[in-house]
Structure formats: C-alpha cells, structure tokens
Amino acid sequence: MEKLMRLVSMVPLFLIFGLPFAFAGHDYSQALSKSILFFEAQRSGYLPRNQRITWRANSGLNDGKASGVDLVGGYYDAGDNVKFGLPMAFTVTMMSWSIIEYGKQMAANGELRHAMEAVKWGTDYFIKAHPRPYVLYGEVGDGNSDHYCWQRPEDMTTDRRAYKIDPSNPGSDIAGETAAAMAAASIVFRRSNPAYSRELLRHAYQLFEFADKYRGKYDSSITVAQKYYRSVSGYNDELLWAAAWLYQASNNKYYLDYLGRNGDSMGGTGWAMSEFGWDVKYAGGSDPCCQGKAGHHAPVFERYHQKAEYFMCSLIGKGSRNIQKTPGGLIFRQRWNNMQFVTSASFLATVYSDYLTSSRRSLKCAAGNVAPSQLLAFTKSQVDYLLGDNPRATSYMVGYGNNYPRQVHHRGSSIVSIKVNPKFVACRQGYANWYTRKASDPNVLTGAVVGGPDAYDNFADERHNYEQTEPATYNNAPLLGILARLAGGHGRYNQILPVAVPTSNPVIAKPKPAPKPELTPTHASSSSPITIAQKMTSSWNAKGKTYYRYSTVVTNKSYKTLKDLKLSISKLYGPIWGLTKSGNSYGFPKWLTSLPAGKSLEFVYIHSASPADVSVSSYNLG
C-alpha cells in the first residue's frame, strides 16, 4: 500500500533497560506459516475441505438462528468459544494490513493464499453480521456462561445469544473498527476478486456512516462485553482509524478531510498513548499516507507525525521518556496477555521503518537522528525474544522450537479431539477431566502466540494461568506482517534487513573464556561422556547495575541415553531457567526426562557476576 497509515500518538510511560540478545537466526518463514495456521484452529462454523487443523470440527452451527439471522462462521477470539466482534474486527484489519504491506513476501513463502483465506473467513462473517445499513451484530455467546464451562467448541451447550447495535443502541467503536476491517480487506481483494472487494467497500461505507451518525460506546449497548472487552478509549479513535482506512481504500477526499477536521478534537494528535491494540487505535492512524495531500490540514497532519516519531524514539530508547521493558528486553505493558502489545507495536515499528527508508528520512529523536534500520532492529529483537531468544529460552509461539508452552489455556486444544473421542464433554465435566490435568494438551495449537512472561521474564506453563498461557487472534495478526518482512525483506523499498543488528547504546562486557568441561563427579578426564560449556551471550545496564546472561550447554558425548542427571551449581546469584531444582542439585527440566546420544541441553541464568561454577554430580547411562 502506497505509504500506508502509520503511527500517530503513543507516548511511553517507563524507562527502558533491556537489550536484544544475539542468537543464531530464526526460521521466520516457518514461524510465518505456523502463525497463519493458528487462525484455522479458531474458526467457527462449517469448516472447509482444505481445513489443515484436522482435530477441529464444525461448531456454532445455530449461531444467530434465534434472532432470525445467519451468524454462522467467524472466529473465536482466544481460549474460549465466544465470538467478540471488536477484537475480531481488529484482527481482520491487522491481517489485511500485513498483506497490503508484505503480501509479496508472503507469496514468496507460499503463504499469501492462506493469509487471504484467513481474512476472508472474517469478512464473510462480517457481511452476515451487517444485514442492514444501521444494524451490526457485535457478539455471539456470553462470556459469563462460556467461562463457567470448559467444553470443546463442537460440544457447546452455553448461551449462543446474538447481541446487536442499532440507532437506539449505538456502538461507534465496534462499527468503526468493522468498517476499517472491511475497507482494509477490500484493498486485499481488489485485484483477485474485484466484485467481492466492492461489496466489502460498500459495507465499510455504510458502517462508517452508522458509526459517525449514531454515536456511543458499544459496551453501553452490548453490556455483556464489558467484563471482557470494555471500550476504555471510547470511540473517537475508531472513527479516525476507519476514516483513514476508507481514504486508502477509496481515495475519497471526504475521509481525508474528516481526518484533518477531527484530528485534534477527537484526540488523534493530542493523546499521550502507551499502546496500540484492539481497544486503542490512535497509534494506527497516519500522517505519511497523506503527505503532500493534506492541503490546509497540513498542520494537523504534522502533529500526527510528531506523535508518531515520539513513540518510535521511545521504543528504541532514544526518547525523552522510554517504554518499560523486562530485564530480557521485551516490551512490557501489563501482566495479562502482554504479548499483544509486543506484536502490535513491533508491526508499527516495522512499517514506519520502511516508510522512513522509502522517503530517505531518518528518525528525529531527543538523543539525535536515528537510522530506520534501528527501528527494524528493535522489531527483530522483539520477535526473536518471542521465538525463544530470552532468559528462559522459551518460545512463546506454540509449536515453534522445542521449548514452547504445552498447557495452553484453550478449550479446544486441551480436550481430546472429537474426531478421536466423540463422547460428549459436558459443561463442568471439562473442568474436572481436562482443565485440571497436569499434562500437555492433546492437540497442539500450532502457531498460537500466548500471553507471555511477566515484567521479570518469568513464565509459568500452567493451564489455569490464563494471563500468560492464553492465546488470542490479535496477538498473531500483526505478527504476520513482521514475520513476512523479516523472512523476505521489503520488496517495495528494496530494503535489506541489516546483518549487524544495532542496539540502543548497550554496555557490552567482554565474554569470559568458556570453562573447561567439568565431568562426573568433578574433575573427570577428557574421555568423560558429558561436557559442559558456558558462554556469556549478552549484558546490559539496569538501574546502575550490570547484568550478564550466560548460556550453558550440557552435551551427551556417549553412545547411550543420559538419564538421572544431577548438576551442582555454585556461585549463582540470580534466576536460572531450563533446569529443575531438587534440594541442592539441579536436574532435567520438566519437559525432558533423558538426553539421547549426541544431543545437548541448554539452560540459561542471569546475574551480576562471573560465570557460576557448574559440574556434574551424578548420572546414569542406559
């Protein structure tokens, strides 16, 4: 999309003290494929013949029937079985934006068709949910009754009531976001399916008119949504966001003028924001899309631009106030599903970096001018953390890597597939038989991005820990574009991802020489079957103190399987990840019971000292 909508106003709250880790490169193409696949697990309705998540089956086949409307289809938002319209629409908007910006890279990786199918699954549902110009169904199901039960979507016995907005019960935020989704998707299908594209744009026009003419917050009309997706920011941000997308889709100057006239009064240029997501859209509207076209509204769009630059500077630690990060370098906004903010901010940084490159500009920050590549480096650091380059060496994308969440807070994933065991799972029976199990999910929720770690990089892989282990469609949607960009570069601007990823003035300590392998029991000979190698992978300053991250690799050099490993670790003054402590020794992590011949185990720890002393206390070979 020609110089598409960029950041407007996100002002950070906290001080940065993280640093990207330096690891071997990730397979972004594989991660992209898995991330798109996740949406097939979230499908509601009649599943198509080419459905690739085979443990799912048809569900929600009577949705809307009681209201005399066909609402079969759409997406379940997260780990439950409710169809919440606001986050679903944002998901579709962000998937569409990802395709618009990086569709060529998706095509090069063989994923463009799958991504477009994911968008169409959402827009087909929105067409059904918008049966008349001033009517939009914004929710199917009730979060309260749904959360009381733990059932597969195929077994649902919960209330499937449909909730709508209309002139008497308005919802400008959800109507505006759905208009944005339809407008963005119309661009996606403009060439491949022009008739469908025109239909989407027609719905977008009507929905925007509805949202603007009958103003009100949707959760004041659909009150059952308040506990789950409350519209805290109100509806002005969605009106600006929708107008920007409609201008891009139609080139109709009315929507450009709308942005210019209302940018100040609706908060688009003045709000100090610290997030971008399904609720707050101010950061997604744009001034670069309108450069040279703003006319007498130019001062307003310049203020959009200033807010965009302020936030970008804060992301890379070059602003007058910077965004909080964990010690491991991850953006941190809140404990509950923090990863949604990571992926959305990273997507905006990616797009803005490419915009700066295409316009041959640099980022003007309080600390000086910054090259666009540093924004891209920030994005890469966040994605690499998500994929496993973090203090825990945990991938927060299910199915990517070896150490990923196994007890995901997700009904369909946690209960045996109806195709394997068709026996009905009752409402409370699911809690008793499946929710409380301390075992891995029977169905791998491939590609799902879970909520992620806390402010100190800690994470508990437990099904009841919904704040950290529940996935959501809006976690994945912005990630599609980022992964496509990292996998294939930016074809439109011919920008190549830098090989040397710059950091925000880190303090790098010189690595200590790796200690000589310590073998069973303490001073074993070079013929010992176990080797231990340590290295420092990164360091950073936080609140006047220098922290070091050490990676330790234990390798089974024998021709037999290593079992019952016990390690002795002394002079350790910080947290450790990747081992299980038992008394005064450490053993295999919970997800590992043995180490095959020739294989290695990696664990990591962080402290403000030289490497800890690690040695083998005991083991068995068999």
Short mmCIF file of N, CA and C in Angstrom, two decimals, residues 348-498:
data_model
loop_
_atom_site.label_atom_id
_atom_site.label_comp_id
_atom_site.label_asym_id
_atom_site.label_seq_id
_atom_site.Cartn_x
_atom_site.Cartn_y
_atom_site.Cartn_z
N LEU A 348 4.01 -1.81 13.92
CA LEU A 348 4.04 -0.40 13.58
C LEU A 348 5.47 0.08 13.36
N ALA A 349 6.39 -0.39 14.18
CA ALA A 349 7.79 -0.01 14.02
C ALA A 349 8.35 -0.52 12.69
N THR A 350 7.93 -1.71 12.30
CA THR A 350 8.38 -2.28 11.02
C THR A 350 7.90 -1.43 9.85
N VAL A 351 6.63 -1.11 9.85
CA VAL A 351 6.06 -0.32 8.77
C VAL A 351 6.67 1.08 8.73
N TYR A 352 6.85 1.67 9.91
CA TYR A 352 7.41 3.02 9.97
C TYR A 352 8.86 3.03 9.51
N SER A 353 9.59 1.99 9.84
CA SER A 353 10.98 1.88 9.37
C SER A 353 11.03 1.86 7.85
N ASP A 354 10.15 1.09 7.24
CA ASP A 354 10.13 1.01 5.78
C ASP A 354 9.66 2.32 5.15
N TYR A 355 8.74 3.00 5.83
CA TYR A 355 8.31 4.32 5.34
C TYR A 355 9.48 5.30 5.35
N LEU A 356 10.24 5.34 6.44
CA LEU A 356 11.39 6.24 6.52
C LEU A 356 12.41 5.91 5.44
N THR A 357 12.64 4.63 5.22
CA THR A 357 13.60 4.22 4.20
C THR A 357 13.15 4.67 2.82
N SER A 358 11.86 4.47 2.53
CA SER A 358 11.35 4.82 1.20
C SER A 358 11.40 6.32 0.96
N SER A 359 11.25 7.11 2.02
CA SER A 359 11.26 8.56 1.87
C SER A 359 12.65 9.15 2.15
N ARG A 360 13.63 8.25 2.37
CA ARG A 360 15.02 8.66 2.61
C ARG A 360 15.13 9.64 3.76
N ARG A 361 14.46 9.27 4.83
CA ARG A 361 14.47 10.10 6.03
C ARG A 361 15.04 9.30 7.19
N SER A 362 15.43 10.02 8.21
CA SER A 362 15.85 9.39 9.46
C SER A 362 14.86 9.77 10.54
N LEU A 363 14.93 9.08 11.64
CA LEU A 363 14.05 9.33 12.77
C LEU A 363 14.68 10.40 13.66
N LYS A 364 13.94 11.46 13.94
CA LYS A 364 14.47 12.56 14.75
C LYS A 364 14.05 12.36 16.20
N CYS A 365 15.03 12.04 17.03
CA CYS A 365 14.76 11.76 18.44
C CYS A 365 15.47 12.77 19.33
N ALA A 366 15.10 12.78 20.59
CA ALA A 366 15.74 13.68 21.54
C ALA A 366 17.23 13.42 21.65
N ALA A 367 17.63 12.16 21.45
CA ALA A 367 19.04 11.79 21.55
C ALA A 367 19.77 11.91 20.21
N GLY A 368 19.10 12.44 19.19
CA GLY A 368 19.72 12.59 17.89
C GLY A 368 19.01 11.80 16.82
N ASN A 369 19.46 11.96 15.60
CA ASN A 369 18.85 11.25 14.48
C ASN A 369 19.18 9.76 14.53
N VAL A 370 18.22 8.96 14.14
CA VAL A 370 18.35 7.50 14.18
C VAL A 370 18.02 6.94 12.81
N ALA A 371 18.83 6.01 12.34
CA ALA A 371 18.59 5.37 11.04
C ALA A 371 17.37 4.46 11.13
N PRO A 372 16.62 4.32 10.05
CA PRO A 372 15.46 3.42 10.04
C PRO A 372 15.82 1.99 10.43
N SER A 373 17.05 1.59 10.14
CA SER A 373 17.45 0.21 10.46
C SER A 373 17.38 -0.08 11.95
N GLN A 374 17.49 0.96 12.78
CA GLN A 374 17.41 0.72 14.22
C GLN A 374 15.99 0.37 14.65
N LEU A 375 15.01 0.92 13.96
CA LEU A 375 13.63 0.51 14.24
C LEU A 375 13.43 -0.94 13.85
N LEU A 376 13.98 -1.32 12.72
CA LEU A 376 13.87 -2.70 12.28
C LEU A 376 14.62 -3.63 13.23
N ALA A 377 15.74 -3.15 13.76
CA ALA A 377 16.49 -3.94 14.73
C ALA A 377 15.67 -4.15 16.00
N PHE A 378 14.94 -3.11 16.40
CA PHE A 378 14.06 -3.26 17.56
C PHE A 378 13.01 -4.33 17.30
N THR A 379 12.38 -4.28 16.14
CA THR A 379 11.38 -5.28 15.78
C THR A 379 11.98 -6.68 15.84
N LYS A 380 13.14 -6.84 15.26
CA LYS A 380 13.79 -8.15 15.25
C LYS A 380 14.07 -8.63 16.67
N SER A 381 14.48 -7.73 17.54
CA SER A 381 14.76 -8.14 18.92
C SER A 381 13.51 -8.64 19.63
N GLN A 382 12.36 -8.00 19.35
CA GLN A 382 11.11 -8.41 19.98
C GLN A 382 10.63 -9.76 19.44
N VAL A 383 10.72 -9.94 18.13
CA VAL A 383 10.30 -11.20 17.52
C VAL A 383 11.22 -12.33 17.95
N ASP A 384 12.52 -12.07 17.98
CA ASP A 384 13.46 -13.11 18.40
C ASP A 384 13.22 -13.51 19.85
N TYR A 385 12.90 -12.54 20.70
CA TYR A 385 12.55 -12.87 22.08
C TYR A 385 11.34 -13.78 22.10
N LEU A 386 10.31 -13.41 21.35
CA LEU A 386 9.08 -14.21 21.29
C LEU A 386 9.36 -15.63 20.84
N LEU A 387 10.30 -15.80 19.91
CA LEU A 387 10.58 -17.12 19.34
C LEU A 387 11.59 -17.92 20.15
N GLY A 388 12.11 -17.35 21.24
CA GLY A 388 12.97 -18.15 22.10
C GLY A 388 14.25 -17.52 22.57
N ASP A 389 14.64 -16.37 22.04
CA ASP A 389 15.87 -15.71 22.46
C ASP A 389 15.59 -14.86 23.68
N ASN A 390 15.40 -15.50 24.81
CA ASN A 390 15.03 -14.83 26.04
C ASN A 390 15.65 -15.57 27.22
N PRO A 391 15.62 -14.98 28.40
CA PRO A 391 16.28 -15.63 29.55
C PRO A 391 15.83 -17.05 29.84
N ARG A 392 14.59 -17.39 29.51
CA ARG A 392 14.09 -18.74 29.75
C ARG A 392 14.35 -19.69 28.59
N ALA A 393 14.81 -19.16 27.48
CA ALA A 393 14.97 -19.95 26.25
C ALA A 393 13.65 -20.62 25.87
N THR A 394 12.55 -19.88 26.08
CA THR A 394 11.20 -20.39 25.81
C THR A 394 10.62 -19.71 24.58
N SER A 395 10.08 -20.49 23.67
CA SER A 395 9.34 -19.94 22.54
C SER A 395 7.90 -19.71 22.99
N TYR A 396 7.41 -18.50 22.78
CA TYR A 396 6.03 -18.19 23.15
C TYR A 396 5.07 -18.37 21.98
N MET A 397 5.56 -19.00 20.92
CA MET A 397 4.71 -19.46 19.83
C MET A 397 4.61 -20.98 19.92
N VAL A 398 3.42 -21.48 20.14
CA VAL A 398 3.21 -22.92 20.30
C VAL A 398 3.63 -23.65 19.02
N GLY A 399 4.44 -24.69 19.21
CA GLY A 399 4.86 -25.50 18.07
C GLY A 399 6.12 -25.03 17.39
N TYR A 400 6.65 -23.88 17.80
CA TYR A 400 7.91 -23.39 17.22
C TYR A 400 9.04 -23.67 18.21
N GLY A 401 10.09 -24.33 17.74
CA GLY A 401 11.18 -24.70 18.62
C GLY A 401 10.83 -25.93 19.44
N ASN A 402 11.65 -26.21 20.43
CA ASN A 402 11.44 -27.39 21.27
C ASN A 402 10.83 -27.06 22.62
N ASN A 403 11.09 -25.87 23.11
CA ASN A 403 10.61 -25.49 24.44
C ASN A 403 9.53 -24.43 24.29
N TYR A 404 8.29 -24.86 24.14
CA TYR A 404 7.16 -23.94 24.00
C TYR A 404 6.06 -24.36 24.97
N PRO A 405 5.07 -23.51 25.24
CA PRO A 405 4.00 -23.85 26.18
C PRO A 405 3.25 -25.12 25.78
N ARG A 406 3.08 -26.01 26.74
CA ARG A 406 2.39 -27.29 26.49
C ARG A 406 1.01 -27.34 27.13
N GLN A 407 0.76 -26.48 28.10
CA GLN A 407 -0.54 -26.45 28.76
C GLN A 407 -1.22 -25.11 28.47
N VAL A 408 -1.63 -24.95 27.25
CA VAL A 408 -2.22 -23.69 26.80
C VAL A 408 -3.65 -23.56 27.34
N HIS A 409 -3.99 -22.35 27.76
CA HIS A 409 -5.35 -22.08 28.25
C HIS A 409 -6.28 -21.95 27.04
N HIS A 410 -6.75 -23.09 26.55
CA HIS A 410 -7.54 -23.11 25.32
C HIS A 410 -8.41 -24.36 25.34
N ARG A 411 -9.71 -24.18 25.26
CA ARG A 411 -10.64 -25.29 25.41
C ARG A 411 -10.42 -26.36 24.34
N GLY A 412 -10.40 -25.96 23.09
CA GLY A 412 -10.27 -26.94 22.03
C GLY A 412 -8.97 -27.69 22.05
N SER A 413 -7.90 -27.01 22.40
CA SER A 413 -6.58 -27.64 22.42
C SER A 413 -6.42 -28.59 23.59
N SER A 414 -7.03 -28.26 24.72
CA SER A 414 -6.79 -29.00 25.96
C SER A 414 -7.65 -30.26 26.12
N ILE A 415 -8.68 -30.42 25.28
CA ILE A 415 -9.58 -31.57 25.35
C ILE A 415 -9.37 -32.45 24.12
N VAL A 416 -9.37 -33.74 24.31
CA VAL A 416 -9.15 -34.65 23.19
C VAL A 416 -10.09 -34.32 22.04
N SER A 417 -9.59 -34.42 20.82
CA SER A 417 -10.37 -34.09 19.64
C SER A 417 -11.64 -34.93 19.56
N ILE A 418 -12.72 -34.30 19.12
CA ILE A 418 -13.98 -35.02 18.94
C ILE A 418 -13.85 -36.10 17.88
N LYS A 419 -12.86 -35.97 17.01
CA LYS A 419 -12.63 -36.99 15.98
C LYS A 419 -11.92 -38.21 16.56
N VAL A 420 -11.24 -38.03 17.67
CA VAL A 420 -10.56 -39.14 18.34
C VAL A 420 -11.49 -39.81 19.34
N ASN A 421 -12.20 -38.98 20.10
CA ASN A 421 -13.16 -39.49 21.08
C ASN A 421 -14.43 -38.64 20.98
N PRO A 422 -15.44 -39.12 20.26
CA PRO A 422 -16.65 -38.33 20.04
C PRO A 422 -17.59 -38.25 21.24
N LYS A 423 -17.22 -38.87 22.35
CA LYS A 423 -18.07 -38.83 23.53
C LYS A 423 -18.23 -37.39 24.00
N PHE A 424 -19.48 -37.00 24.26
CA PHE A 424 -19.81 -35.63 24.65
C PHE A 424 -19.10 -35.23 25.94
N VAL A 425 -18.54 -34.03 25.94
CA VAL A 425 -17.91 -33.46 27.13
C VAL A 425 -18.85 -32.40 27.68
N ALA A 426 -19.41 -32.65 28.85
CA ALA A 426 -20.38 -31.74 29.45
C ALA A 426 -19.70 -30.50 30.01
N CYS A 427 -20.52 -29.51 30.35
CA CYS A 427 -20.06 -28.20 30.78
C CYS A 427 -18.99 -28.26 31.87
N ARG A 428 -19.34 -28.81 33.03
CA ARG A 428 -18.40 -28.84 34.16
C ARG A 428 -17.47 -30.04 34.08
N GLN A 429 -17.85 -31.03 33.31
CA GLN A 429 -17.01 -32.22 33.15
C GLN A 429 -15.66 -31.85 32.55
N GLY A 430 -15.67 -30.87 31.67
CA GLY A 430 -14.42 -30.44 31.05
C GLY A 430 -13.42 -29.92 32.06
N TYR A 431 -13.92 -29.21 33.07
CA TYR A 431 -13.03 -28.72 34.13
C TYR A 431 -12.46 -29.89 34.93
N ALA A 432 -13.32 -30.83 35.27
CA ALA A 432 -12.90 -31.95 36.11
C ALA A 432 -11.93 -32.88 35.40
N ASN A 433 -12.18 -33.15 34.13
CA ASN A 433 -11.40 -34.16 33.41
C ASN A 433 -10.24 -33.62 32.60
N TRP A 434 -10.32 -32.35 32.20
CA TRP A 434 -9.30 -31.84 31.27
C TRP A 434 -8.59 -30.58 31.75
N TYR A 435 -9.34 -29.64 32.29
CA TYR A 435 -8.74 -28.36 32.69
C TYR A 435 -7.67 -28.54 33.76
N THR A 436 -7.93 -29.42 34.71
CA THR A 436 -7.02 -29.59 35.85
C THR A 436 -5.88 -30.58 35.58
N ARG A 437 -5.86 -31.20 34.41
CA ARG A 437 -4.78 -32.14 34.10
C ARG A 437 -3.43 -31.43 34.06
N LYS A 438 -2.43 -32.09 34.60
CA LYS A 438 -1.07 -31.53 34.60
C LYS A 438 -0.25 -32.09 33.44
N ALA A 439 -0.93 -32.41 32.37
CA ALA A 439 -0.27 -33.00 31.20
C ALA A 439 -0.36 -32.04 30.02
N SER A 440 0.44 -32.31 29.01
CA SER A 440 0.42 -31.49 27.81
C SER A 440 -0.93 -31.58 27.11
N ASP A 441 -1.29 -30.55 26.37
CA ASP A 441 -2.53 -30.57 25.61
C ASP A 441 -2.52 -31.71 24.59
N PRO A 442 -3.63 -32.41 24.43
CA PRO A 442 -3.67 -33.49 23.44
C PRO A 442 -3.62 -32.99 22.00
N ASN A 443 -3.99 -31.73 21.79
CA ASN A 443 -3.95 -31.13 20.45
C ASN A 443 -3.00 -29.94 20.46
N VAL A 444 -1.99 -29.97 19.64
CA VAL A 444 -1.02 -28.87 19.60
C VAL A 444 -1.64 -27.68 18.86
N LEU A 445 -1.72 -26.55 19.52
CA LEU A 445 -2.31 -25.34 18.96
C LEU A 445 -1.24 -24.59 18.16
N THR A 446 -0.84 -25.18 17.08
CA THR A 446 0.30 -24.70 16.30
C THR A 446 0.16 -23.23 15.91
N GLY A 447 1.22 -22.48 16.19
CA GLY A 447 1.29 -21.08 15.79
C GLY A 447 0.71 -20.09 16.77
N ALA A 448 -0.01 -20.56 17.79
CA ALA A 448 -0.63 -19.65 18.74
C ALA A 448 0.43 -18.89 19.53
N VAL A 449 0.26 -17.59 19.66
CA VAL A 449 1.14 -16.77 20.49
C VAL A 449 0.42 -16.52 21.81
N VAL A 450 0.99 -17.01 22.89
CA VAL A 450 0.36 -16.91 24.20
C VAL A 450 0.67 -15.55 24.83
N GLY A 451 0.09 -15.33 26.02
CA GLY A 451 0.23 -14.04 26.68
C GLY A 451 1.65 -13.65 27.02
N GLY A 452 2.49 -14.64 27.36
CA GLY A 452 3.90 -14.37 27.56
C GLY A 452 4.30 -14.09 29.00
N PRO A 453 5.57 -13.73 29.20
CA PRO A 453 6.14 -13.61 30.54
C PRO A 453 5.71 -12.35 31.27
N ASP A 454 6.09 -12.29 32.56
CA ASP A 454 5.78 -11.11 33.36
C ASP A 454 6.89 -10.07 33.22
N ALA A 455 6.85 -9.08 34.08
CA ALA A 455 7.80 -7.96 33.98
C ALA A 455 9.23 -8.37 34.26
N TYR A 456 9.44 -9.57 34.81
CA TYR A 456 10.79 -10.04 35.13
C TYR A 456 11.17 -11.26 34.31
N ASP A 457 10.51 -11.46 33.19
CA ASP A 457 10.79 -12.56 32.26
C ASP A 457 10.38 -13.92 32.81
N ASN A 458 9.58 -13.95 33.87
CA ASN A 458 9.13 -15.23 34.43
C ASN A 458 7.86 -15.69 33.72
N PHE A 459 7.71 -17.00 33.62
CA PHE A 459 6.56 -17.59 32.93
C PHE A 459 6.25 -18.94 33.53
N ALA A 460 4.97 -19.21 33.78
CA ALA A 460 4.52 -20.49 34.31
C ALA A 460 3.63 -21.18 33.29
N ASP A 461 4.09 -22.29 32.77
CA ASP A 461 3.33 -23.04 31.76
C ASP A 461 2.29 -23.90 32.46
N GLU A 462 1.18 -23.27 32.82
CA GLU A 462 0.10 -23.93 33.54
C GLU A 462 -1.23 -23.48 32.93
N ARG A 463 -2.12 -24.42 32.72
CA ARG A 463 -3.37 -24.15 32.02
C ARG A 463 -4.22 -23.11 32.73
N HIS A 464 -4.19 -23.12 34.04
CA HIS A 464 -5.01 -22.17 34.79
C HIS A 464 -4.42 -20.76 34.78
N ASN A 465 -3.19 -20.63 34.34
CA ASN A 465 -2.50 -19.34 34.30
C ASN A 465 -2.89 -18.58 33.03
N TYR A 466 -4.17 -18.20 32.95
CA TYR A 466 -4.70 -17.62 31.72
C TYR A 466 -4.02 -16.32 31.33
N GLU A 467 -3.49 -15.59 32.30
CA GLU A 467 -2.83 -14.32 31.97
C GLU A 467 -1.61 -14.53 31.08
N GLN A 468 -0.97 -15.69 31.22
CA GLN A 468 0.27 -15.94 30.49
C GLN A 468 0.14 -17.01 29.41
N THR A 469 -0.78 -17.96 29.57
CA THR A 469 -0.83 -19.09 28.64
C THR A 469 -2.01 -19.06 27.67
N GLU A 470 -2.86 -18.04 27.75
CA GLU A 470 -3.98 -17.97 26.80
C GLU A 470 -3.53 -17.24 25.53
N PRO A 471 -3.84 -17.80 24.36
CA PRO A 471 -3.53 -17.13 23.10
C PRO A 471 -4.67 -16.20 22.69
N ALA A 472 -4.48 -15.44 21.64
CA ALA A 472 -5.54 -14.59 21.10
C ALA A 472 -5.24 -14.30 19.64
N THR A 473 -6.29 -14.15 18.85
CA THR A 473 -6.11 -13.89 17.42
C THR A 473 -5.38 -12.58 17.18
N TYR A 474 -5.62 -11.59 18.04
CA TYR A 474 -5.00 -10.28 17.84
C TYR A 474 -3.54 -10.25 18.30
N ASN A 475 -3.08 -11.32 18.94
CA ASN A 475 -1.63 -11.47 19.17
C ASN A 475 -0.94 -11.81 17.86
N ASN A 476 -1.57 -12.70 17.09
CA ASN A 476 -0.96 -13.21 15.86
C ASN A 476 -1.09 -12.28 14.67
N ALA A 477 -2.21 -11.57 14.57
CA ALA A 477 -2.49 -10.81 13.34
C ALA A 477 -1.37 -9.84 12.96
N PRO A 478 -0.86 -9.00 13.87
CA PRO A 478 0.22 -8.10 13.47
C PRO A 478 1.52 -8.85 13.17
N LEU A 479 1.66 -10.02 13.76
CA LEU A 479 2.89 -10.79 13.60
C LEU A 479 3.07 -11.29 12.17
N LEU A 480 1.96 -11.48 11.45
CA LEU A 480 2.05 -11.98 10.08
C LEU A 480 2.92 -11.07 9.22
N GLY A 481 2.67 -9.78 9.32
CA GLY A 481 3.44 -8.83 8.52
C GLY A 481 4.89 -8.76 8.93
N ILE A 482 5.14 -8.79 10.23
CA ILE A 482 6.52 -8.72 10.72
C ILE A 482 7.33 -9.92 10.24
N LEU A 483 6.76 -11.11 10.40
CA LEU A 483 7.48 -12.32 10.01
C LEU A 483 7.73 -12.36 8.50
N ALA A 484 6.74 -11.91 7.73
CA ALA A 484 6.94 -11.85 6.27
C ALA A 484 8.05 -10.88 5.93
N ARG A 485 8.08 -9.76 6.62
CA ARG A 485 9.13 -8.75 6.39
C ARG A 485 10.50 -9.30 6.74
N LEU A 486 10.62 -9.95 7.88
CA LEU A 486 11.92 -10.48 8.31
C LEU A 486 12.35 -11.65 7.43
N ALA A 487 11.38 -12.41 6.95
CA ALA A 487 11.70 -13.57 6.12
C ALA A 487 12.14 -13.17 4.72
N GLY A 488 11.57 -12.08 4.20
CA GLY A 488 11.82 -11.77 2.80
C GLY A 488 12.23 -10.37 2.47
N GLY A 489 12.47 -9.52 3.48
CA GLY A 489 12.84 -8.15 3.16
C GLY A 489 11.63 -7.38 2.68
N HIS A 490 11.86 -6.14 2.30
CA HIS A 490 10.77 -5.28 1.83
C HIS A 490 10.93 -5.05 0.34
N GLY A 491 10.17 -5.79 -0.45
CA GLY A 491 10.31 -5.72 -1.90
C GLY A 491 10.03 -4.34 -2.47
N ARG A 492 9.05 -3.64 -1.89
CA ARG A 492 8.68 -2.36 -2.47
C ARG A 492 9.81 -1.34 -2.34
N TYR A 493 10.50 -1.36 -1.21
CA TYR A 493 11.52 -0.36 -0.98
C TYR A 493 12.93 -0.91 -1.16
N ASN A 494 13.02 -2.20 -1.53
CA ASN A 494 14.32 -2.84 -1.75
C ASN A 494 15.23 -2.69 -0.54
N GLN A 495 14.65 -2.73 0.63
CA GLN A 495 15.44 -2.61 1.85
C GLN A 495 15.85 -4.00 2.31
N ILE A 496 17.11 -4.17 2.61
CA ILE A 496 17.63 -5.44 3.09
C ILE A 496 17.80 -5.36 4.60
N LEU A 497 17.33 -6.37 5.29
CA LEU A 497 17.48 -6.41 6.74
C LEU A 497 18.94 -6.40 7.12
N PRO A 498 19.39 -5.47 7.97
CA PRO A 498 20.81 -5.40 8.33
C PRO A 498 21.28 -6.71 8.95
#
